[in-house]
XYZ file of C-alpha atoms in Angstrom:
123
model
C -77.683 -12.744 -96.377
C -78.183 -16.352 -97.370
C -76.474 -18.802 -95.026
C -75.804 -22.514 -95.077
C -75.984 -24.422 -91.792
C -73.816 -27.523 -91.401
C -73.806 -30.421 -90.798
C -77.597 -30.336 -91.393
C -76.931 -28.858 -94.879
C -79.813 -26.371 -94.851
C -79.597 -23.086 -96.753
C -81.932 -20.254 -95.788
C -82.199 -16.482 -95.493
C -80.888 -14.876 -92.309
C -83.260 -12.069 -91.338
C -81.013 -10.801 -88.531
C -78.098 -11.649 -86.255
C -79.049 -10.984 -82.632
C -77.588 -10.762 -79.149
C -80.095 -10.954 -76.286
C -82.941 -10.639 -78.860
C -81.599 -7.322 -80.226
C -80.428 -7.098 -83.839
C -76.724 -6.447 -84.448
C -75.128 -4.799 -87.459
C -71.919 -6.710 -86.692
C -70.860 -9.600 -84.446
C -67.314 -9.767 -83.106
C -65.017 -12.609 -82.091
C -66.263 -14.048 -78.792
C -69.820 -12.704 -79.111
C -72.537 -15.242 -78.344
C -75.164 -14.563 -80.987
C -78.315 -16.072 -82.395
C -79.850 -16.020 -85.866
C -83.370 -15.035 -86.850
C -83.878 -17.189 -89.945
C -86.625 -18.202 -92.338
C -87.786 -21.810 -92.618
C -85.287 -23.571 -90.357
C -87.210 -26.144 -88.295
C -86.356 -26.192 -84.588
C -85.880 -29.987 -84.785
C -82.805 -29.344 -86.984
C -81.129 -27.062 -84.433
C -78.625 -28.624 -82.032
C -75.315 -27.704 -80.388
C -72.377 -27.569 -82.746
C -74.148 -26.344 -85.873
C -71.939 -24.029 -87.922
C -73.212 -21.236 -90.189
C -71.464 -19.721 -93.175
C -72.217 -17.063 -95.782
C -73.105 -19.091 -98.853
C -71.763 -16.505 -101.333
C -68.749 -14.899 -99.629
C -67.414 -17.614 -97.313
C -68.975 -21.026 -98.047
C -68.523 -23.848 -95.562
C -66.067 -26.559 -96.518
C -65.745 -29.969 -94.890
C -62.313 -30.875 -93.583
C -61.039 -34.361 -94.319
C -58.551 -33.979 -91.468
C -56.516 -31.540 -89.428
C -53.324 -31.338 -87.377
C -53.368 -30.583 -83.658
C -50.853 -30.113 -80.875
C -51.917 -32.461 -78.064
C -50.776 -32.416 -74.429
C -52.042 -35.445 -72.477
C -52.645 -34.222 -68.923
C -54.235 -37.115 -67.081
C -54.471 -40.203 -69.277
C -54.171 -43.656 -67.662
C -52.116 -45.299 -70.414
C -50.349 -44.760 -73.687
C -51.862 -42.956 -76.675
C -50.848 -44.183 -80.118
C -52.008 -43.879 -83.736
C -55.583 -45.156 -84.012
C -56.661 -43.640 -80.666
C -60.157 -42.078 -80.868
C -60.679 -39.207 -78.403
C -63.834 -37.097 -78.152
C -63.139 -33.450 -79.001
C -65.268 -30.723 -77.464
C -65.647 -27.959 -80.037
C -67.950 -25.179 -78.821
C -71.040 -27.156 -77.781
C -70.418 -30.156 -80.059
C -68.745 -33.410 -79.015
C -67.009 -35.094 -81.950
C -65.067 -38.362 -82.107
C -61.808 -38.078 -84.057
C -59.065 -40.567 -84.829
C -55.317 -39.989 -84.519
C -53.894 -41.063 -87.886
C -50.276 -40.540 -86.830
C -48.156 -38.989 -84.103
C -45.839 -36.707 -86.069
C -43.425 -35.261 -83.537
C -42.704 -34.423 -79.913
C -42.359 -30.718 -79.078
C -40.981 -29.130 -75.914
C -44.011 -27.268 -74.571
C -41.834 -24.563 -72.989
C -39.581 -23.668 -75.923
C -41.669 -24.965 -78.835
C -38.633 -26.789 -80.245
C -38.995 -30.181 -81.910
C -37.509 -32.961 -79.758
C -38.269 -36.081 -81.794
C -39.874 -37.119 -85.106
C -42.242 -40.042 -85.632
C -43.548 -41.043 -82.198
C -44.928 -44.504 -81.447
C -46.932 -43.325 -78.403
C -47.650 -40.472 -75.963
C -47.958 -40.661 -72.179
C -49.191 -38.170 -69.592
C -46.429 -35.914 -68.337
C -43.916 -36.867 -71.054
């Protein structure tokens, strides 16, 4: 298999997928695996790198995404333009809230209000 690693944008051959230094024929959701690859310098490896099958499932960059956010312990108000750090696997990525679309009741999942100006902890 030929894989592309992002965000370093390196494409190389994967010799094997391994768990505890033993080759796997298949990795499942939740498995912590490693790759035995050709010509990928160690200096280019860091937490948060994503791998994708170049032919069958190529990696695509997302310009943005929607998320349901529940502020648990924030000292003030959160409004559009706020830049939190997201922890995704082992990567820490700064994002920016473009807009606050709606308020949802976290028990029922029902929409309570459209177009919020701000969020507060516990509200």
